[in-house]
Amino acid sequence: MSQRFVVTPAGGGVENPDPAAAPDPPRVDAMPILHYGREPSRYAGDGQSRESSPIINNGDMERESFFEGKNMALFEEEMDSNPMVSSLLNKLANYTNLSQGVVEHEEAEESRRREVKNPGMGTFIGVYLPCLQNILGVILFLRLTWIVGVAGVLESFLIVFMCCTCTMLTAISMSAIATNGVVPAGGSYYMISRSLGPEFGGAVGLCFYLGTTFAGAMYILGTIEIFLTYISPGASIIHAQSPEGEAVAMLHNMRVYGTCTLVLMAMVVFVGVKYVNKLALVFLACVVLSILAIYAGVIKTAFDPPDIPVCLLGNRTLSRRNFDVCAKVLTTNNGTVTTALWGLFCNNSMPSAICDEYFAQNNLTEIQGIPGVASGVFLDNLWSVYTDKGVFVEKQGTPSVPVPEESRSSKLPYVLTDIMTYFTMLVGIYFPSVTGIMAGSNRSGDLRDAQKSIPTGTILAIVTTSFIYLSCIMLFGACIEGVILRDKFGEALQGNLVIGMLAWPSPWVIVIGSFFSTCGAGLQSLTGAPRLLQAIARDGIVPFLQVFGHGKANGEPTWALLLTALICEIGILIASLDSVAPILSMFFLMCYMFVNLACAVQTLLRTPNWRPRFRYYHWTLSFLGMSLCLALMFICSWYYALFAMLIAGCIYKYIEYRGAEKEWGDGIRGLSLNAARYALLRVEHGTLHTKNWRPQVLVMLNLDSEQCVKHPRLLSFTTQLKAGKGLTIVGSVLEGTYLDKHAEAQQAEENIRSLMGIEKTKGFCQLVVSSNLRDGMSHLIQSAGLGGMKHNTVLMAWPESWKEEDNPFSWKNFVDTVRDTTAAQQALLVAKNVDLFPQNQERFSDGHIDVWWIVHDGGLLMLLPFLLRQHKVWRKCRMRIFTVAQVDDNSIQMKKDLQTFLYHLRISAEVEVVEMVENDISAFTYEKTLVMEQRSQMLKQMQLSKTEREREAQLIHDRNTASHSVVAARTRAPPTPDKVQMTWTKEKLIAEKLKNKDANMSGFKDLFSLKPEWGNLNQSNVRRMHTAVKLNGVVLNKSQDAQLVLLNMPGPPKNRQGDENYMEFLEVLTEGLNRVLLVRGSGREVITIYS
């Protein structure tokens, strides 16, 4: 139950509507009095409280209700959906870590119905120490001395400085994002996904999850390495049969012990995370004590260096696992005896034995492994010593007698390098030691003030750990002999940990401390990774991961823990710490790169919601951090980097293709809007070249009474024509006023979008509510699109029922729409019999697309079949082009010219020239014209009764039916051979005119004597009808079986009195054809022969 402030005005109390019952007036103060009471939780605006308050009495409630109603009456309609500001502020004051808005917060509060406990962890406990524990770990104890010995102090300093700079820049970017609003549970994944969108968020979130999982494998391998190498070497299960197999046997032991440790840790995490959290401080104490022991040991070496002798043969370091005395022979009272070292290099223990040549030629010397800070060894360790695998670890500057063609037998007690070393490989091995900077942000829900604690704690932790790493590099280089630094496993120190021999008071402080710290880090990884996967799964952006969003009743991610353990097992089977480290470096670097990208994008876009409390950031720092992360990825391992990018790219495309639609107000969407704005401004300045012209289509859809699309095949045809390229605007008009029709408009828009998804039409939906259909369509034609992204072509369906007077899409609207497109210089496509057009799933295995090119209006007729044949539906159809020759044209030359023109256009099509003879106007034409004019006259007689109009309409219908039967009879009749000729000659033309001259005169007399009313017809209409009938007969003869017929669409008459006749002409022109696309170009050229 929430609370609120009630403001009592200083000017007086509330007037009581019942003066008799009015209590004594309250005392009035000079300042408003704030009564902090319980809120009756009234949102419905009905004055009824949902629950009574135990604090205020009924009189107070009635007074508050009356007061609130008087002062907020203007907003009483808003109370149904929007809460009072006082209620909102109080709920935000009790905010935990779940809310994504007012509505969600109220639902969460209603579902819990309990008091929310405020988080109480501060900066030190909540951020600083977890970051410290995660950053300092296995690499510091097991590999840092080796990195200093191989790379030298200078290059080691450069490696550490680069990595620490990378994490510091990332922490600055992360601090800006984390302080830009409340960050719930989910930490880094939440920040990236809400800043860069679900695609990037899912991809980077899964990469971060994989990095955290492989980090767990690395920590477990580090734990096992410490156990088997430094604590209990005799615990090995698998033993080598020969010295050559020791490395392989060690890897097998790592796999066995690592798998067992993983199972044990997974069981601990499954039983209860609270035990892991309780042990976290213990593990952190181990880390801190170990580091303090290192510094104490360094200080002690300044005045009392430890006595740690190292045996050298010549300049080669010897492994002291199998001998104690660094000498060839010993002198005793009984004489000279050989040592254990002699037996390792010679075939027997006698002084006369045959020994290794290098052993015989070089002397044994002992040097101090840790000579101390004041010894001057720092200068010797300044430079790098990179070597191949299996090379002797040699002390620089020590005299040695070389031996020719020596075999490097592994039986001899030399210290050899186990891997090939180079600078970039060391970067990959070291980088995991600086990861863990997200530990504070991952606990954001448990912090008292996350926006203050996350930046402060994370940056302080990075500064502290950077100081520790950099100082350790300097101190290791100043205290420890170079050959000991390069001895990775401490073989010259009888198998002891190098950094442990430096520590004070005992090496076991480091060994035990590092063992428990790596154990704790592994448990933390196995605890955090499943929760990260659960957060990704519950977001629902990756469908196949949704099963991992479930868990135990208390929310523990059981299935996610199982998957994490399986992936972690892959890292353990690799078994080499040096091989696993670069893998997780890739995933962490990719995560950090996108954190920097998110901050840079948000800063550059200057989105209104970008208001971080952390002010010490700049987009250049974020961009530098992003570039450094990318560079480090390729420095570590270019093939691992490409592989990680490939994984992230595949996840990105999968989420984009199959993932759930999420709107998180991300920066990528803002970046897209900015890029779109920039592109639109660029496009609008210049005119589009003919080579770049493509139909940008405005599709006019008709809706029925249920707000569903009448002709869904029109969208199918749009998809086939566009194939996802260019602009598509799907428009429709609702008749009425917007205030009355806004609900229907939303429903219609949802229906259209749903159909667009089904038909795979990529484009925009624009719905207009207008007082009449005519104005709405005109508005769409004028205003659809934006800037340079405006349509240049209108696609609509033929009004099949245009002859019905009550049809809402009347012939008048259609003709006016044709005129509007012409005035706007836009092309027009009219699909007749659109319900017969193919769906996207259909495939034509054969057939023709016939183009009837009557007039040239820009070449759109040529371009449309080419675009259609790019789609699978029309791909196997062949293209035919017909053109009509006039009396004076040379049809043979026309055909050659057209073939040449198509060749230059790079369009393959069959060409045919059709010649039309000027002959008599048939009785059929006169009859069609007479019926048309009678119908026009009928439509103008608005004073007729409904019954009379229906009778007249039926009469017209009967006549049209008779006319259609005449057309069918004419199409079945074989054509006369003298109607079509290949070429007109002068003699043929004169003979044809003389033959028809007398017949024409007598023919007219016969016709008019047959029906005298034909003589009163408008001769212009008769000529137009004659053209329509003749052309329809020719088209039917050639293209009746075509899959699609494209035909020039004649323009409407300039005299608006003949609009209804225009519809009749078009009807006659296309009569008897299945699928027709009437094309009216805009006049501009849309196709060119030039490259």
Short mmCIF file of N, CA, C and O in Angstrom, two decimals, residues 472-562:
data_model
loop_
_atom_site.label_atom_id
_atom_site.label_comp_id
_atom_site.label_asym_id
_atom_site.label_seq_id
_atom_site.Cartn_x
_atom_site.Cartn_y
_atom_site.Cartn_z
N CYS A 472 54.40 -5.05 -9.27
CA CYS A 472 54.92 -6.42 -9.22
C CYS A 472 55.88 -6.68 -10.37
O CYS A 472 56.90 -7.37 -10.20
N ILE A 473 55.57 -6.13 -11.55
CA ILE A 473 56.48 -6.31 -12.69
C ILE A 473 57.84 -5.69 -12.37
O ILE A 473 58.90 -6.31 -12.60
N MET A 474 57.83 -4.49 -11.83
CA MET A 474 59.09 -3.83 -11.51
C MET A 474 59.83 -4.59 -10.41
O MET A 474 61.06 -4.79 -10.49
N LEU A 475 59.09 -5.04 -9.39
CA LEU A 475 59.73 -5.71 -8.26
C LEU A 475 60.23 -7.10 -8.63
O LEU A 475 61.31 -7.52 -8.20
N PHE A 476 59.45 -7.83 -9.44
CA PHE A 476 59.93 -9.14 -9.89
C PHE A 476 61.20 -8.99 -10.72
O PHE A 476 62.14 -9.78 -10.58
N GLY A 477 61.21 -8.00 -11.61
CA GLY A 477 62.40 -7.79 -12.42
C GLY A 477 63.59 -7.36 -11.61
O GLY A 477 64.74 -7.62 -11.99
N ALA A 478 63.35 -6.71 -10.46
CA ALA A 478 64.46 -6.21 -9.64
C ALA A 478 64.95 -7.24 -8.64
O ALA A 478 66.08 -7.11 -8.14
N CYS A 479 64.12 -8.24 -8.31
CA CYS A 479 64.48 -9.18 -7.24
C CYS A 479 64.91 -10.55 -7.72
O CYS A 479 65.73 -11.20 -7.09
N ILE A 480 64.33 -11.03 -8.81
CA ILE A 480 64.46 -12.44 -9.17
C ILE A 480 65.37 -12.58 -10.39
O ILE A 480 65.30 -11.78 -11.34
N GLU A 481 66.20 -13.59 -10.36
CA GLU A 481 67.10 -13.89 -11.47
C GLU A 481 66.29 -14.27 -12.72
O GLU A 481 65.22 -14.88 -12.64
N GLY A 482 66.78 -13.89 -13.91
CA GLY A 482 66.05 -14.06 -15.16
C GLY A 482 65.70 -15.50 -15.48
O GLY A 482 64.61 -15.81 -15.96
N VAL A 483 66.66 -16.42 -15.20
CA VAL A 483 66.39 -17.82 -15.54
C VAL A 483 65.29 -18.38 -14.64
O VAL A 483 64.54 -19.29 -15.05
N ILE A 484 65.16 -17.88 -13.43
CA ILE A 484 64.08 -18.32 -12.54
C ILE A 484 62.75 -17.74 -13.01
O ILE A 484 61.70 -18.41 -12.96
N LEU A 485 62.78 -16.50 -13.48
CA LEU A 485 61.54 -15.90 -14.01
C LEU A 485 61.02 -16.70 -15.21
O LEU A 485 59.81 -16.89 -15.37
N ARG A 486 61.93 -17.17 -16.08
CA ARG A 486 61.51 -17.90 -17.26
C ARG A 486 61.21 -19.37 -16.98
O ARG A 486 60.75 -20.08 -17.86
N ASP A 487 61.50 -19.81 -15.76
CA ASP A 487 61.19 -21.18 -15.34
C ASP A 487 59.72 -21.22 -14.90
O ASP A 487 59.39 -20.91 -13.75
N LYS A 488 58.83 -21.59 -15.81
CA LYS A 488 57.39 -21.45 -15.57
C LYS A 488 56.92 -22.27 -14.37
O LYS A 488 56.11 -21.78 -13.56
N PHE A 489 57.41 -23.49 -14.20
CA PHE A 489 56.90 -24.38 -13.16
C PHE A 489 57.87 -24.54 -11.99
O PHE A 489 57.69 -25.44 -11.16
N GLY A 490 58.91 -23.69 -11.90
CA GLY A 490 59.82 -23.72 -10.75
C GLY A 490 60.65 -24.97 -10.66
O GLY A 490 60.97 -25.44 -9.56
N GLU A 491 61.06 -25.54 -11.81
CA GLU A 491 61.83 -26.78 -11.77
C GLU A 491 63.21 -26.56 -11.18
O GLU A 491 63.76 -27.45 -10.50
N ALA A 492 63.79 -25.40 -11.41
CA ALA A 492 65.11 -25.12 -10.83
C ALA A 492 65.03 -24.88 -9.34
O ALA A 492 66.06 -24.84 -8.66
N LEU A 493 63.84 -24.69 -8.82
CA LEU A 493 63.63 -24.46 -7.39
C LEU A 493 63.04 -25.69 -6.72
O LEU A 493 62.29 -25.58 -5.74
N GLN A 494 63.37 -26.87 -7.26
CA GLN A 494 62.87 -28.14 -6.75
C GLN A 494 61.34 -28.22 -6.80
O GLN A 494 60.69 -28.79 -5.92
N GLY A 495 60.77 -27.62 -7.86
CA GLY A 495 59.34 -27.72 -8.07
C GLY A 495 58.52 -26.78 -7.22
O GLY A 495 57.30 -26.99 -7.07
N ASN A 496 59.12 -25.73 -6.68
CA ASN A 496 58.39 -24.75 -5.87
C ASN A 496 57.88 -23.61 -6.74
O ASN A 496 58.44 -23.31 -7.79
N LEU A 497 56.80 -22.96 -6.27
CA LEU A 497 56.22 -21.81 -6.96
C LEU A 497 57.18 -20.62 -6.85
O LEU A 497 57.62 -20.27 -5.75
N VAL A 498 57.52 -20.03 -8.00
CA VAL A 498 58.53 -18.97 -8.03
C VAL A 498 58.11 -17.81 -7.15
O VAL A 498 58.89 -17.32 -6.31
N ILE A 499 56.87 -17.36 -7.31
CA ILE A 499 56.42 -16.20 -6.54
C ILE A 499 56.29 -16.55 -5.05
O ILE A 499 56.41 -15.69 -4.18
N GLY A 500 56.09 -17.85 -4.77
CA GLY A 500 56.04 -18.28 -3.38
C GLY A 500 57.39 -18.19 -2.70
O GLY A 500 57.47 -17.88 -1.50
N MET A 501 58.48 -18.47 -3.42
CA MET A 501 59.81 -18.39 -2.84
C MET A 501 60.19 -16.95 -2.50
O MET A 501 61.04 -16.72 -1.63
N LEU A 502 59.52 -15.99 -3.17
CA LEU A 502 59.78 -14.58 -2.86
C LEU A 502 59.03 -14.12 -1.62
O LEU A 502 59.47 -13.21 -0.91
N ALA A 503 57.89 -14.73 -1.35
CA ALA A 503 56.99 -14.24 -0.30
C ALA A 503 57.58 -14.47 1.09
O ALA A 503 58.44 -15.31 1.31
N TRP A 504 57.05 -13.70 2.03
CA TRP A 504 57.42 -13.83 3.43
C TRP A 504 56.14 -13.91 4.25
O TRP A 504 55.16 -13.24 3.92
N PRO A 505 56.04 -14.74 5.25
CA PRO A 505 57.12 -15.50 5.92
C PRO A 505 57.37 -16.87 5.33
O PRO A 505 58.41 -17.48 5.62
N SER A 506 56.42 -17.40 4.50
CA SER A 506 56.59 -18.77 4.02
C SER A 506 56.03 -18.89 2.61
O SER A 506 55.04 -18.21 2.27
N PRO A 507 56.62 -19.76 1.77
CA PRO A 507 56.04 -19.96 0.44
C PRO A 507 54.62 -20.51 0.49
O PRO A 507 53.84 -20.30 -0.45
N TRP A 508 54.28 -21.20 1.58
CA TRP A 508 52.95 -21.80 1.65
C TRP A 508 51.85 -20.74 1.76
O TRP A 508 50.69 -21.03 1.48
N VAL A 509 52.19 -19.55 2.18
CA VAL A 509 51.19 -18.48 2.22
C VAL A 509 50.65 -18.22 0.82
O VAL A 509 49.44 -18.10 0.60
N ILE A 510 51.58 -18.16 -0.14
CA ILE A 510 51.18 -17.92 -1.52
C ILE A 510 50.50 -19.15 -2.10
O ILE A 510 49.47 -19.05 -2.79
N VAL A 511 51.05 -20.32 -1.85
CA VAL A 511 50.50 -21.54 -2.44
C VAL A 511 49.07 -21.76 -1.97
O VAL A 511 48.15 -21.98 -2.79
N ILE A 512 48.87 -21.72 -0.66
CA ILE A 512 47.53 -21.95 -0.12
C ILE A 512 46.60 -20.80 -0.50
O ILE A 512 45.44 -21.00 -0.88
N GLY A 513 47.11 -19.57 -0.41
CA GLY A 513 46.28 -18.41 -0.77
C GLY A 513 45.85 -18.44 -2.22
O GLY A 513 44.68 -18.19 -2.54
N SER A 514 46.79 -18.76 -3.13
CA SER A 514 46.43 -18.81 -4.55
C SER A 514 45.48 -19.97 -4.83
O SER A 514 44.58 -19.85 -5.67
N PHE A 515 45.66 -21.08 -4.11
CA PHE A 515 44.78 -22.22 -4.31
C PHE A 515 43.33 -21.85 -3.96
O PHE A 515 42.40 -22.10 -4.74
N PHE A 516 43.15 -21.25 -2.80
CA PHE A 516 41.78 -20.91 -2.39
C PHE A 516 41.21 -19.75 -3.21
O PHE A 516 40.00 -19.70 -3.47
N SER A 517 42.05 -18.81 -3.64
CA SER A 517 41.53 -17.69 -4.44
C SER A 517 41.06 -18.17 -5.81
O SER A 517 40.02 -17.73 -6.31
N THR A 518 41.82 -19.10 -6.42
CA THR A 518 41.37 -19.64 -7.71
C THR A 518 40.13 -20.50 -7.54
O THR A 518 39.25 -20.51 -8.41
N CYS A 519 40.05 -21.22 -6.42
CA CYS A 519 38.83 -21.98 -6.12
C CYS A 519 37.63 -21.04 -6.04
O CYS A 519 36.56 -21.30 -6.61
N GLY A 520 37.80 -19.97 -5.29
CA GLY A 520 36.70 -19.01 -5.13
C GLY A 520 36.31 -18.36 -6.43
O GLY A 520 35.12 -18.17 -6.72
N ALA A 521 37.32 -18.01 -7.26
CA ALA A 521 37.01 -17.40 -8.55
C ALA A 521 36.24 -18.35 -9.45
O ALA A 521 35.32 -17.97 -10.17
N GLY A 522 36.62 -19.65 -9.40
CA GLY A 522 35.88 -20.64 -10.18
C GLY A 522 34.43 -20.77 -9.74
O GLY A 522 33.51 -20.84 -10.56
N LEU A 523 34.21 -20.77 -8.42
CA LEU A 523 32.83 -20.83 -7.90
C LEU A 523 32.04 -19.59 -8.30
O LEU A 523 30.85 -19.69 -8.66
N GLN A 524 32.68 -18.43 -8.25
CA GLN A 524 31.99 -17.20 -8.64
C GLN A 524 31.60 -17.24 -10.12
O GLN A 524 30.50 -16.80 -10.50
N SER A 525 32.46 -17.78 -10.96
CA SER A 525 32.14 -17.89 -12.39
C SER A 525 30.98 -18.83 -12.62
O SER A 525 30.07 -18.56 -13.41
N LEU A 526 31.00 -19.98 -11.92
CA LEU A 526 29.90 -20.94 -12.07
C LEU A 526 28.61 -20.42 -11.45
O LEU A 526 27.53 -20.94 -11.75
N THR A 527 28.70 -19.43 -10.59
CA THR A 527 27.50 -18.81 -10.03
C THR A 527 26.96 -17.73 -10.95
O THR A 527 25.74 -17.62 -11.15
N GLY A 528 27.85 -16.91 -11.49
CA GLY A 528 27.41 -15.77 -12.29
C GLY A 528 26.99 -16.12 -13.70
O GLY A 528 26.02 -15.55 -14.23
N ALA A 529 27.70 -17.06 -14.35
CA ALA A 529 27.40 -17.38 -15.76
C ALA A 529 25.98 -17.91 -15.95
O ALA A 529 25.28 -17.47 -16.87
N PRO A 530 25.49 -18.86 -15.12
CA PRO A 530 24.11 -19.32 -15.34
C PRO A 530 23.07 -18.22 -15.17
O PRO A 530 22.06 -18.20 -15.87
N ARG A 531 23.33 -17.28 -14.25
CA ARG A 531 22.37 -16.19 -14.06
C ARG A 531 22.37 -15.25 -15.26
O ARG A 531 21.33 -14.69 -15.63
N LEU A 532 23.53 -15.06 -15.86
CA LEU A 532 23.60 -14.24 -17.07
C LEU A 532 22.82 -14.92 -18.20
O LEU A 532 22.05 -14.27 -18.91
N LEU A 533 23.00 -16.23 -18.35
CA LEU A 533 22.26 -16.96 -19.38
C LEU A 533 20.76 -16.93 -19.10
O LEU A 533 19.95 -16.81 -20.01
N GLN A 534 20.40 -17.02 -17.83
CA GLN A 534 18.98 -16.97 -17.47
C GLN A 534 18.38 -15.61 -17.81
O GLN A 534 17.25 -15.52 -18.31
N ALA A 535 19.14 -14.53 -17.57
CA ALA A 535 18.64 -13.19 -17.91
C ALA A 535 18.43 -13.05 -19.42
O ALA A 535 17.44 -12.47 -19.87
N ILE A 536 19.36 -13.61 -20.21
CA ILE A 536 19.21 -13.54 -21.67
C ILE A 536 18.00 -14.36 -22.11
O ILE A 536 17.21 -13.94 -22.96
N ALA A 537 17.85 -15.55 -21.51
CA ALA A 537 16.74 -16.43 -21.90
C ALA A 537 15.39 -15.79 -21.54
O ALA A 537 14.43 -15.87 -22.30
N ARG A 538 15.32 -15.17 -20.38
CA ARG A 538 14.05 -14.57 -19.96
C ARG A 538 13.69 -13.34 -20.76
O ARG A 538 12.52 -12.95 -20.80
N ASP A 539 14.67 -12.71 -21.38
CA ASP A 539 14.36 -11.58 -22.27
C ASP A 539 13.63 -12.04 -23.52
O ASP A 539 12.98 -11.25 -24.19
N GLY A 540 13.79 -13.32 -23.86
CA GLY A 540 13.05 -13.88 -24.99
C GLY A 540 13.56 -13.47 -26.35
O GLY A 540 12.86 -13.62 -27.34
N ILE A 541 14.80 -12.95 -26.43
CA ILE A 541 15.29 -12.50 -27.73
C ILE A 541 15.90 -13.64 -28.53
O ILE A 541 16.05 -13.52 -29.75
N VAL A 542 16.29 -14.73 -27.87
CA VAL A 542 16.84 -15.90 -28.56
C VAL A 542 15.89 -17.06 -28.29
O VAL A 542 15.89 -17.62 -27.19
N PRO A 543 15.05 -17.43 -29.26
CA PRO A 543 13.99 -18.41 -28.99
C PRO A 543 14.49 -19.75 -28.45
O PRO A 543 13.89 -20.29 -27.53
N PHE A 544 15.60 -20.29 -28.99
CA PHE A 544 16.00 -21.63 -28.58
C PHE A 544 16.62 -21.66 -27.17
O PHE A 544 16.89 -22.72 -26.63
N LEU A 545 16.84 -20.48 -26.57
CA LEU A 545 17.40 -20.44 -25.22
C LEU A 545 16.33 -20.30 -24.14
O LEU A 545 16.67 -20.22 -22.95
N GLN A 546 15.06 -20.26 -24.53
CA GLN A 546 14.03 -19.98 -23.54
C GLN A 546 13.93 -21.04 -22.46
O GLN A 546 13.51 -20.75 -21.34
N VAL A 547 14.32 -22.28 -22.77
CA VAL A 547 14.27 -23.34 -21.77
C VAL A 547 15.21 -23.05 -20.61
O VAL A 547 14.96 -23.46 -19.48
N PHE A 548 16.28 -22.30 -20.87
CA PHE A 548 17.25 -22.00 -19.82
C PHE A 548 16.79 -20.85 -18.92
O PHE A 548 17.50 -20.49 -17.98
N GLY A 549 15.66 -20.28 -19.21
CA GLY A 549 15.11 -19.25 -18.32
C GLY A 549 14.41 -19.84 -17.12
O GLY A 549 14.10 -19.13 -16.16
N HIS A 550 14.14 -21.15 -17.15
CA HIS A 550 13.45 -21.80 -16.04
C HIS A 550 14.48 -22.33 -15.04
O HIS A 550 15.65 -22.52 -15.35
N GLY A 551 14.01 -22.61 -13.84
CA GLY A 551 14.89 -23.14 -12.81
C GLY A 551 14.09 -23.71 -11.67
O GLY A 551 12.94 -24.12 -11.83
N LYS A 552 14.72 -23.72 -10.51
CA LYS A 552 14.05 -24.23 -9.33
C LYS A 552 12.97 -23.23 -8.88
O LYS A 552 12.84 -22.13 -9.42
N ALA A 553 12.21 -23.63 -7.86
CA ALA A 553 11.11 -22.79 -7.38
C ALA A 553 11.62 -21.45 -6.86
O ALA A 553 10.92 -20.44 -6.95
N ASN A 554 12.83 -21.44 -6.32
CA ASN A 554 13.37 -20.18 -5.79
C ASN A 554 14.08 -19.36 -6.85
O ASN A 554 14.73 -18.36 -6.55
N GLY A 555 13.98 -19.78 -8.12
CA GLY A 555 14.56 -18.99 -9.21
C GLY A 555 15.97 -19.37 -9.59
O GLY A 555 16.55 -18.76 -10.49
N GLU A 556 16.56 -20.36 -8.91
CA GLU A 556 17.93 -20.75 -9.25
C GLU A 556 17.95 -21.38 -10.64
O GLU A 556 17.15 -22.26 -10.95
N PRO A 557 18.87 -20.95 -11.50
CA PRO A 557 18.88 -21.41 -12.91
C PRO A 557 19.47 -22.82 -13.05
O PRO A 557 20.66 -22.98 -13.34
N THR A 558 18.66 -23.84 -12.88
CA THR A 558 19.15 -25.21 -12.92
C THR A 558 19.63 -25.61 -14.31
O THR A 558 20.74 -26.11 -14.49
N TRP A 559 18.77 -25.39 -15.32
CA TRP A 559 19.14 -25.79 -16.68
C TRP A 559 20.32 -24.96 -17.19
O TRP A 559 21.19 -25.49 -17.91
N ALA A 560 20.35 -23.69 -16.84
CA ALA A 560 21.47 -22.85 -17.26
C ALA A 560 22.76 -23.31 -16.60
O ALA A 560 23.84 -23.28 -17.22
N LEU A 561 22.68 -23.76 -15.34
CA LEU A 561 23.87 -24.29 -14.66
C LEU A 561 24.38 -25.55 -15.35
O LEU A 561 25.60 -25.75 -15.51
N LEU A 562 23.46 -26.40 -15.80
CA LEU A 562 23.86 -27.62 -16.50
C LEU A 562 24.59 -27.29 -17.80
O LEU A 562 25.65 -27.87 -18.10
#
